[in-house]
PDB file of C-alpha atoms in Angstrom:
ATOM      1  CA  VAL A   1      72.235 -92.883  16.012  1.00  0.00           C
ATOM      2  CA  ALA A   2      70.719 -91.111  19.033  1.00  0.00           C
ATOM      3  CA  ALA A   3      70.856 -94.359  21.009  1.00  0.00           C
ATOM      4  CA  MET A   4      74.529 -94.824  20.125  1.00  0.00           C
ATOM      5  CA  LYS A   5      75.314 -91.265  21.259  1.00  0.00           C
ATOM      6  CA  LYS A   6      73.662 -91.927  24.615  1.00  0.00           C
ATOM      7  CA  PHE A   7      75.571 -95.209  24.943  1.00  0.00           C
ATOM      8  CA  PHE A   8      78.959 -93.590  24.289  1.00  0.00           C
ATOM      9  CA  LYS A   9      78.190 -90.667  26.613  1.00  0.00           C
ATOM     10  CA  LYS A  10      77.440 -93.201  29.329  1.00  0.00           C
ATOM     11  CA  ILE A  11      80.849 -94.769  28.793  1.00  0.00           C
ATOM     12  CA  VAL A  12      82.895 -91.548  28.842  1.00  0.00           C
ATOM     13  CA  GLY A  13      80.921 -89.927  31.680  1.00  0.00           C
ATOM     14  CA  LYS A  14      78.385 -87.186  32.262  1.00  0.00           C
ATOM     15  CA  PHE A  15      78.864 -83.532  31.392  1.00  0.00           C
ATOM     16  CA  ASP A  16      79.147 -81.493  34.596  1.00  0.00           C
ATOM     17  CA  VAL A  17      78.344 -77.905  33.635  1.00  0.00           C
ATOM     18  CA  ASP A  18      79.413 -76.485  37.011  1.00  0.00           C
ATOM     19  CA  GLN A  19      82.767 -78.243  36.889  1.00  0.00           C
ATOM     20  CA  CYS A  20      83.303 -77.164  33.287  1.00  0.00           C
ATOM     21  CA  LYS A  21      82.387 -73.549  34.041  1.00  0.00           C
ATOM     22  CA  ALA A  22      84.707 -73.484  37.071  1.00  0.00           C
ATOM     23  CA  ALA A  23      87.570 -74.960  35.032  1.00  0.00           C
ATOM     24  CA  VAL A  24      87.029 -72.405  32.245  1.00  0.00           C
ATOM     25  CA  LYS A  25      87.061 -69.546  34.766  1.00  0.00           C
ATOM     26  CA  CYS A  26      90.178 -70.843  36.538  1.00  0.00           C
ATOM     27  CA  GLY A  27      91.830 -71.418  33.152  1.00  0.00           C
ATOM     28  CA  SER A  28      91.216 -67.785  32.242  1.00  0.00           C
ATOM     29  CA  ILE A  29      92.696 -66.575  35.549  1.00  0.00           C
ATOM     30  CA  ARG A  30      95.748 -68.794  35.118  1.00  0.00           C
ATOM     31  CA  SER A  31      96.120 -67.560  31.519  1.00  0.00           C
ATOM     32  CA  ASN A  32      96.296 -64.011  32.820  1.00  0.00           C
ATOM     33  CA  GLN A  33      98.998 -65.002  35.323  1.00  0.00           C
ATOM     34  CA  LEU A  34     100.919 -66.777  32.578  1.00  0.00           C
ATOM     35  CA  LYS A  35     100.733 -63.661  30.387  1.00  0.00           C
ATOM     36  CA  ALA A  36     102.539 -61.686  33.109  1.00  0.00           C
ATOM     37  CA  LYS A  37     105.216 -64.386  33.282  1.00  0.00           C
ATOM     38  CA  PHE A  38     105.657 -64.342  29.496  1.00  0.00           C
ATOM     39  CA  ALA A  39     105.893 -60.536  29.495  1.00  0.00           C
ATOM     40  CA  ALA A  40     108.778 -60.658  31.992  1.00  0.00           C
ATOM     41  CA  GLN A  41     110.534 -63.375  29.967  1.00  0.00           C
ATOM     42  CA  ARG A  42     110.058 -61.371  26.781  1.00  0.00           C
ATOM     43  CA  GLN A  43     111.597 -58.264  28.320  1.00  0.00           C
ATOM     44  CA  LYS A  44     114.588 -60.242  29.576  1.00  0.00           C
ATOM     45  CA  LEU A  45     115.107 -61.872  26.163  1.00  0.00           C
ATOM     46  CA  LYS A  46     115.092 -58.504  24.404  1.00  0.00           C
ATOM     47  CA  GLN A  47     117.703 -57.154  26.828  1.00  0.00           C
ATOM     48  CA  THR A  48     119.857 -60.259  26.287  1.00  0.00           C
ATOM     49  CA  ILE A  49     119.648 -59.835  22.510  1.00  0.00           C
ATOM     50  CA  VAL A  50     120.859 -56.236  22.762  1.00  0.00           C
ATOM     51  CA  GLN A  51     123.718 -57.263  25.073  1.00  0.00           C
ATOM     52  CA  ASN A  52     124.960 -59.807  22.517  1.00  0.00           C
ATOM     53  CA  LEU A  53     124.444 -57.791  19.311  1.00  0.00           C
ATOM     54  CA  SER A  54     128.094 -56.887  18.798  1.00  0.00           C
ATOM     55  CA  SER A  55     129.895 -59.407  20.990  1.00  0.00           C
ATOM     56  CA  ASP A  56     128.299 -62.720  19.968  1.00  0.00           C
ATOM     57  CA  GLU A  57     126.223 -62.935  16.789  1.00  0.00           C
ATOM     58  CA  GLN A  58     125.345 -66.618  17.287  1.00  0.00           C
ATOM     59  CA  LYS A  59     123.955 -66.003  20.758  1.00  0.00           C
ATOM     60  CA  ALA A  60     121.995 -62.976  19.562  1.00  0.00           C
ATOM     61  CA  ARG A  61     120.372 -65.113  16.852  1.00  0.00           C
ATOM     62  CA  ILE A  62     119.550 -67.945  19.291  1.00  0.00           C
ATOM     63  CA  PHE A  63     117.886 -65.529  21.699  1.00  0.00           C
ATOM     64  CA  ALA A  64     116.027 -63.887  18.799  1.00  0.00           C
ATOM     65  CA  GLU A  65     114.643 -67.290  17.833  1.00  0.00           C
ATOM     66  CA  GLN A  66     113.518 -67.839  21.432  1.00  0.00           C
ATOM     67  CA  LEU A  67     111.828 -64.434  21.325  1.00  0.00           C
ATOM     68  CA  VAL A  68     109.902 -65.377  18.172  1.00  0.00           C
ATOM     69  CA  GLN A  69     108.667 -68.583  19.833  1.00  0.00           C
ATOM     70  CA  LEU A  70     107.709 -66.736  23.011  1.00  0.00           C
ATOM     71  CA  GLU A  71     105.818 -64.032  21.102  1.00  0.00           C
ATOM     72  CA  ARG A  72     103.897 -66.702  19.226  1.00  0.00           C
ATOM     73  CA  ARG A  73     102.917 -68.322  22.517  1.00  0.00           C
ATOM     74  CA  GLN A  74     101.973 -64.975  24.004  1.00  0.00           C
ATOM     75  CA  ALA A  75      99.779 -64.122  21.015  1.00  0.00           C
ATOM     76  CA  ALA A  76      98.098 -67.533  21.308  1.00  0.00           C
ATOM     77  CA  LEU A  77      97.561 -66.984  25.021  1.00  0.00           C
ATOM     78  CA  GLU A  78      95.847 -63.645  24.371  1.00  0.00           C
ATOM     79  CA  VAL A  79      93.367 -65.434  22.102  1.00  0.00           C
ATOM     80  CA  LEU A  80      92.938 -68.385  24.463  1.00  0.00           C
ATOM     81  CA  GLN A  81      92.064 -66.186  27.437  1.00  0.00           C
ATOM     82  CA  THR A  82      89.475 -64.258  25.430  1.00  0.00           C
ATOM     83  CA  MET A  83      87.914 -67.491  24.164  1.00  0.00           C
ATOM     84  CA  LEU A  84      87.809 -68.967  27.666  1.00  0.00           C
ATOM     85  CA  ASP A  85      86.019 -65.831  28.868  1.00  0.00           C
ATOM     86  CA  MET A  86      83.558 -66.107  25.985  1.00  0.00           C
ATOM     87  CA  CYS A  87      82.988 -69.790  26.733  1.00  0.00           C
ATOM     88  CA  HIS A  88      82.364 -68.966  30.406  1.00  0.00           C
ATOM     89  CA  THR A  89      79.805 -66.298  29.449  1.00  0.00           C
ATOM     90  CA  ARG A  90      77.980 -68.654  27.062  1.00  0.00           C
ATOM     91  CA  MET A  91      78.094 -71.804  29.203  1.00  0.00           C
ATOM     92  CA  ALA A  92      74.295 -71.952  29.596  1.00  0.00           C
ATOM     93  CA  TYR A  93      73.958 -71.772  25.802  1.00  0.00           C
ATOM     94  CA  ILE A  94      76.579 -74.520  25.377  1.00  0.00           C
ATOM     95  CA  GLU A  95      74.783 -76.719  27.919  1.00  0.00           C
ATOM     96  CA  SER A  96      71.439 -76.313  26.141  1.00  0.00           C
ATOM     97  CA  GLU A  97      72.710 -77.516  22.748  1.00  0.00           C
ATOM     98  CA  PRO A  98      73.193 -81.270  22.144  1.00  0.00           C
ATOM     99  CA  ASP A  99      75.984 -80.703  19.592  1.00  0.00           C
ATOM    100  CA  ILE A 100      78.671 -78.050  19.300  1.00  0.00           C
ATOM    101  CA  PRO A 101      76.817 -74.903  18.152  1.00  0.00           C
ATOM    102  CA  SER A 102      77.979 -73.650  14.746  1.00  0.00           C
ATOM    103  CA  ASP A 103      78.613 -70.202  16.179  1.00  0.00           C
ATOM    104  CA  MET A 104      80.876 -71.658  18.877  1.00  0.00           C
ATOM    105  CA  LEU A 105      82.933 -73.972  16.675  1.00  0.00           C
ATOM    106  CA  SER A 106      85.942 -71.649  16.447  1.00  0.00           C
ATOM    107  CA  VAL A 107      85.923 -70.975  20.196  1.00  0.00           C
ATOM    108  CA  ILE A 108      85.605 -74.593  21.344  1.00  0.00           C
ATOM    109  CA  SER A 109      87.973 -75.921  18.660  1.00  0.00           C
ATOM    110  CA  SER A 110      90.645 -73.398  19.621  1.00  0.00           C
ATOM    111  CA  ILE A 111      90.305 -74.168  23.334  1.00  0.00           C
ATOM    112  CA  LEU A 112      90.584 -77.906  22.684  1.00  0.00           C
ATOM    113  CA  ALA A 113      93.626 -77.432  20.452  1.00  0.00           C
ATOM    114  CA  ALA A 114      95.315 -75.115  22.993  1.00  0.00           C
ATOM    115  CA  ARG A 115      95.377 -77.941  25.528  1.00  0.00           C
ATOM    116  CA  LYS A 116      98.368 -79.463  23.711  1.00  0.00           C
ATOM    117  CA  PHE A 117     100.389 -76.247  24.046  1.00  0.00           C
ATOM    118  CA  PHE A 118      99.331 -74.955  27.474  1.00  0.00           C
ATOM    119  CA  GLY A 119      98.130 -78.076  29.302  1.00  0.00           C
ATOM    120  CA  THR A 120     101.156 -78.212  31.599  1.00  0.00           C
ATOM    121  CA  GLU A 121     100.985 -74.543  32.596  1.00  0.00           C
ATOM    122  CA  ILE A 122      97.164 -74.443  32.706  1.00  0.00           C
ATOM    123  CA  PRO A 123      96.105 -77.828  34.168  1.00  0.00           C
ATOM    124  CA  GLU A 124      92.423 -76.848  33.943  1.00  0.00           C
ATOM    125  CA  MET A 125      92.677 -77.404  30.171  1.00  0.00           C
ATOM    126  CA  GLU A 126      92.590 -81.162  30.811  1.00  0.00           C
ATOM    127  CA  THR A 127      89.346 -80.826  32.798  1.00  0.00           C
ATOM    128  CA  ILE A 128      87.802 -78.683  30.047  1.00  0.00           C
ATOM    129  CA  TYR A 129      88.805 -81.241  27.408  1.00  0.00           C
ATOM    130  CA  LYS A 130      87.323 -84.076  29.492  1.00  0.00           C
ATOM    131  CA  GLN A 131      84.051 -82.214  30.075  1.00  0.00           C
ATOM    132  CA  PHE A 132      83.615 -81.341  26.394  1.00  0.00           C
ATOM    133  CA  THR A 133      84.323 -84.981  25.535  1.00  0.00           C
ATOM    134  CA  ASN A 134      81.624 -86.001  28.025  1.00  0.00           C
ATOM    135  CA  LYS A 135      79.260 -83.444  26.503  1.00  0.00           C
ATOM    136  CA  TYR A 136      79.779 -84.103  22.806  1.00  0.00           C
ATOM    137  CA  GLY A 137      81.417 -87.529  22.614  1.00  0.00           C
ATOM    138  CA  LYS A 138      84.846 -88.459  21.302  1.00  0.00           C
ATOM    139  CA  GLU A 139      83.805 -88.352  17.639  1.00  0.00           C
ATOM    140  CA  GLN A 140      82.761 -84.695  17.624  1.00  0.00           C
ATOM    141  CA  VAL A 141      85.722 -83.636  19.756  1.00  0.00           C
ATOM    142  CA  MET A 142      88.166 -85.416  17.434  1.00  0.00           C
ATOM    143  CA  GLN A 143      86.602 -83.695  14.398  1.00  0.00           C
ATOM    144  CA  VAL A 144      87.141 -80.190  15.765  1.00  0.00           C
ATOM    145  CA  ASP A 145      90.330 -80.721  17.770  1.00  0.00           C
ATOM    146  CA  ASP A 146      93.345 -79.570  15.780  1.00  0.00           C
ATOM    147  CA  ASN A 147      91.229 -78.724  12.719  1.00  0.00           C
ATOM    148  CA  PRO A 148      93.060 -75.882  10.908  1.00  0.00           C
ATOM    149  CA  GLU A 149      89.793 -74.616   9.404  1.00  0.00           C
ATOM    150  CA  MET A 150      88.300 -74.089  12.862  1.00  0.00           C
ATOM    151  CA  VAL A 151      91.246 -73.354  15.184  1.00  0.00           C
ATOM    152  CA  HIS A 152      92.287 -69.711  15.505  1.00  0.00           C
ATOM    153  CA  HIS A 153      95.472 -68.989  13.541  1.00  0.00           C
ATOM    154  CA  ASN A 154      97.395 -67.700  16.587  1.00  0.00           C
ATOM    155  CA  ILE A 155      96.894 -71.067  18.298  1.00  0.00           C
ATOM    156  CA  ALA A 156      97.242 -73.286  15.213  1.00  0.00           C
ATOM    157  CA  VAL A 157     100.629 -71.729  14.354  1.00  0.00           C
ATOM    158  CA  LEU A 158     102.117 -73.214  17.545  1.00  0.00           C
ATOM    159  CA  ALA A 159     102.045 -76.619  15.847  1.00  0.00           C
ATOM    160  CA  ASP A 160     104.644 -75.354  13.353  1.00  0.00           C
ATOM    161  CA  HIS A 161     108.015 -76.119  14.946  1.00  0.00           C
ATOM    162  CA  ARG A 162     110.160 -74.791  12.111  1.00  0.00           C
ATOM    163  CA  PRO A 163     112.705 -72.180  13.221  1.00  0.00           C
ATOM    164  CA  PRO A 164     112.303 -68.628  11.901  1.00  0.00           C
ATOM    165  CA  SER A 165     114.037 -67.858   8.614  1.00  0.00           C
ATOM    166  CA  HIS A 166     117.337 -65.942   8.516  1.00  0.00           C
ATOM    167  CA  SER A 167     115.456 -62.894   7.262  1.00  0.00           C
ATOM    168  CA  GLU A 168     112.846 -63.118  10.034  1.00  0.00           C
ATOM    169  CA  ASN A 169     115.631 -63.512  12.577  1.00  0.00           C
ATOM    170  CA  ASN A 170     117.340 -60.376  11.272  1.00  0.00           C
ATOM    171  CA  SER A 171     114.042 -58.540  11.306  1.00  0.00           C
ATOM    172  CA  VAL A 172     113.376 -59.410  14.956  1.00  0.00           C
ATOM    173  CA  ILE A 173     116.873 -58.329  15.985  1.00  0.00           C
ATOM    174  CA  THR A 174     116.444 -55.062  14.082  1.00  0.00           C
ATOM    175  CA  ARG A 175     113.110 -54.426  15.799  1.00  0.00           C
ATOM    176  CA  VAL A 176     114.566 -55.041  19.269  1.00  0.00           C
ATOM    177  CA  ALA A 177     117.683 -52.954  18.617  1.00  0.00           C
ATOM    178  CA  THR A 178     115.579 -50.072  17.302  1.00  0.00           C
ATOM    179  CA  GLU A 179     113.288 -50.283  20.340  1.00  0.00           C
ATOM    180  CA  TYR A 180     116.292 -49.933  22.643  1.00  0.00           C
ATOM    181  CA  GLY A 181     117.916 -47.200  20.552  1.00  0.00           C
ATOM    182  CA  TYR A 182     120.887 -49.437  19.734  1.00  0.00           C
ATOM    183  CA  PRO A 183     122.601 -49.138  16.341  1.00  0.00           C
ATOM    184  CA  VAL A 184     121.974 -52.254  14.253  1.00  0.00           C
ATOM    185  CA  PRO A 185     125.239 -53.919  13.118  1.00  0.00           C
ATOM    186  CA  ASP A 186     125.459 -54.496   9.352  1.00  0.00           C
ATOM    187  CA  MET A 187     125.437 -58.285   9.802  1.00  0.00           C
ATOM    188  CA  TYR A 188     121.777 -58.116  10.865  1.00  0.00           C
ATOM    189  CA  LYS A 189     120.602 -55.794   8.116  1.00  0.00           C
ATOM    190  CA  ASP A 190     118.542 -57.196   5.272  1.00  0.00           C
ATOM    191  CA  PRO A 191     118.457 -55.634   1.789  1.00  0.00           C
ATOM    192  CA  VAL A 192     116.945 -52.169   1.436  1.00  0.00           C
ATOM    193  CA  GLY A 193     113.165 -52.251   1.443  1.00  0.00           C
ATOM    194  CA  SER A 194     112.758 -54.971   4.063  1.00  0.00           C
ATOM    195  CA  GLN A 195     110.952 -54.041   7.247  1.00  0.00           C
ATOM    196  CA  ALA A 196     111.372 -55.093  10.853  1.00  0.00           C
ATOM    197  CA  SER A 197     108.779 -57.663  11.802  1.00  0.00           C
ATOM    198  CA  ALA A 198     106.109 -56.783  14.302  1.00  0.00           C
ATOM    199  CA  PRO A 199     105.025 -59.147  17.079  1.00  0.00           C
ATOM    200  CA  PRO A 200     102.373 -61.676  15.969  1.00  0.00           C
ATOM    201  CA  ALA A 201      98.835 -60.443  15.460  1.00  0.00           C
ATOM    202  CA  GLY A 202      96.918 -60.523  18.689  1.00  0.00           C
ATOM    203  CA  TYR A 203      99.976 -59.952  20.869  1.00  0.00           C
ATOM    204  CA  GLY A 204      99.786 -57.151  23.395  1.00  0.00           C
ATOM    205  CA  ALA A 205      96.206 -56.129  22.657  1.00  0.00           C
ATOM    206  CA  GLU A 206      95.715 -53.393  25.242  1.00  0.00           C
ATOM    207  CA  ASP A 207      91.958 -53.170  24.785  1.00  0.00           C
ATOM    208  CA  PRO A 208      90.219 -56.555  25.267  1.00  0.00           C
ATOM    209  CA  ALA A 209      87.117 -55.080  23.628  1.00  0.00           C
ATOM    210  CA  ASP A 210      89.026 -54.796  20.341  1.00  0.00           C
ATOM    211  CA  MET A 211      89.851 -58.499  20.436  1.00  0.00           C
ATOM    212  CA  LEU A 212      86.253 -59.379  21.338  1.00  0.00           C
ATOM    213  CA  ARG A 213      85.029 -57.365  18.357  1.00  0.00           C
ATOM    214  CA  GLN A 214      87.463 -59.238  16.096  1.00  0.00           C
ATOM    215  CA  LEU A 215      86.373 -62.574  17.562  1.00  0.00           C
ATOM    216  CA  ASP A 216      82.696 -61.710  17.142  1.00  0.00           C
ATOM    217  CA  GLU A 217      83.317 -61.467  13.394  1.00  0.00           C
ATOM    218  CA  LEU A 218      84.311 -65.134  13.582  1.00  0.00           C
ATOM    219  CA  VAL A 219      81.959 -66.042  16.412  1.00  0.00           C
ATOM    220  CA  PRO A 220      78.581 -64.283  16.242  1.00  0.00           C
ATOM    221  CA  PRO A 221      76.457 -64.138  19.402  1.00  0.00           C
ATOM    222  CA  PRO A 222      74.089 -67.095  19.981  1.00  0.00           C
ATOM    223  CA  GLY A 223      71.342 -66.997  17.382  1.00  0.00           C
ATOM    224  CA  GLY A 224      73.280 -64.528  15.243  1.00  0.00           C
ATOM    225  CA  ALA A 225      73.966 -67.052  12.504  1.00  0.00           C
ATOM    226  CA  PRO A 226      72.120 -70.297  13.225  1.00  0.00           C
ATOM    227  CA  GLY A 227      73.380 -73.229  11.200  1.00  0.00           C
ATOM    228  CA  ALA A 228      76.168 -71.193   9.649  1.00  0.00           C
ATOM    229  CA  ALA A 229      79.109 -73.196   8.391  1.00  0.00           C
ATOM    230  CA  PRO A 230      82.607 -72.396   9.691  1.00  0.00           C
ATOM    231  CA  ALA A 231      85.165 -70.535   7.607  1.00  0.00           C
ATOM    232  CA  GLY A 232      85.881 -72.545   4.488  1.00  0.00           C
ATOM    233  CA  GLY A 233      82.197 -73.243   3.831  1.00  0.00           C
ATOM    234  CA  ARG A 234      82.065 -76.767   5.213  1.00  0.00           C
ATOM    235  CA  ALA A 235      79.717 -77.667   8.022  1.00  0.00           C
ATOM    236  CA  PRO A 236      80.865 -80.282  10.545  1.00  0.00           C
ATOM    237  CA  ALA A 237      80.039 -83.866   9.672  1.00  0.00           C
ATOM    238  CA  TRP A 238      77.347 -84.187  12.342  1.00  0.00           C
ATOM    239  CA  GLU A 239      75.408 -81.306  10.736  1.00  0.00           C
ATOM    240  CA  ALA A 240      75.851 -82.522   7.171  1.00  0.00           C
TER     241      ALA A 240
END
């Protein structure tokens, strides 16, 4: 088995820790720039929703749906940037381990999965994916890439392309109208007892330390939980 691993690693290429670390750092910087772009788009969408509340219901609902999608992407980007920063900090630990460390499964899986959603805007994601493939081999990368048990929810949810429900749409419009102090037309009001939806969890976290503390519950520091299985209780196949 060890000989086969070496053979396949020879085929796909050698892991370059410096290149990987540089790509992770640049990816984090570009994520931060993209967050600013998303924030401006989000503000513009909310203003457009308010402008169309009374005059054009269909347009207001279309823009509300766009806002839901954008907020999901922004929440995922918050998580991605934090995980890239964590990966950058622990690169020496990652380099020293022959397989994906159990306490880094969620981080690496989420970064690999995020490539499909942010690869165009963050081209460094392709380099990171290639370097991790060189490091661990295609088999391990395929096992963790897009695995719902390992990928952070805020990133995994981007794979769901279903439009928001009518109720969720109303809830978003109500939230935006309330934020701008605009009276909500009856057509957007749900039955009594329903509440306006909040942005997705993880969106707009003002204190990065809070997010790091939440992530550390999923991802203990190196050595904190050696050999621990990921959420769901199943260890990856190469550790079984």
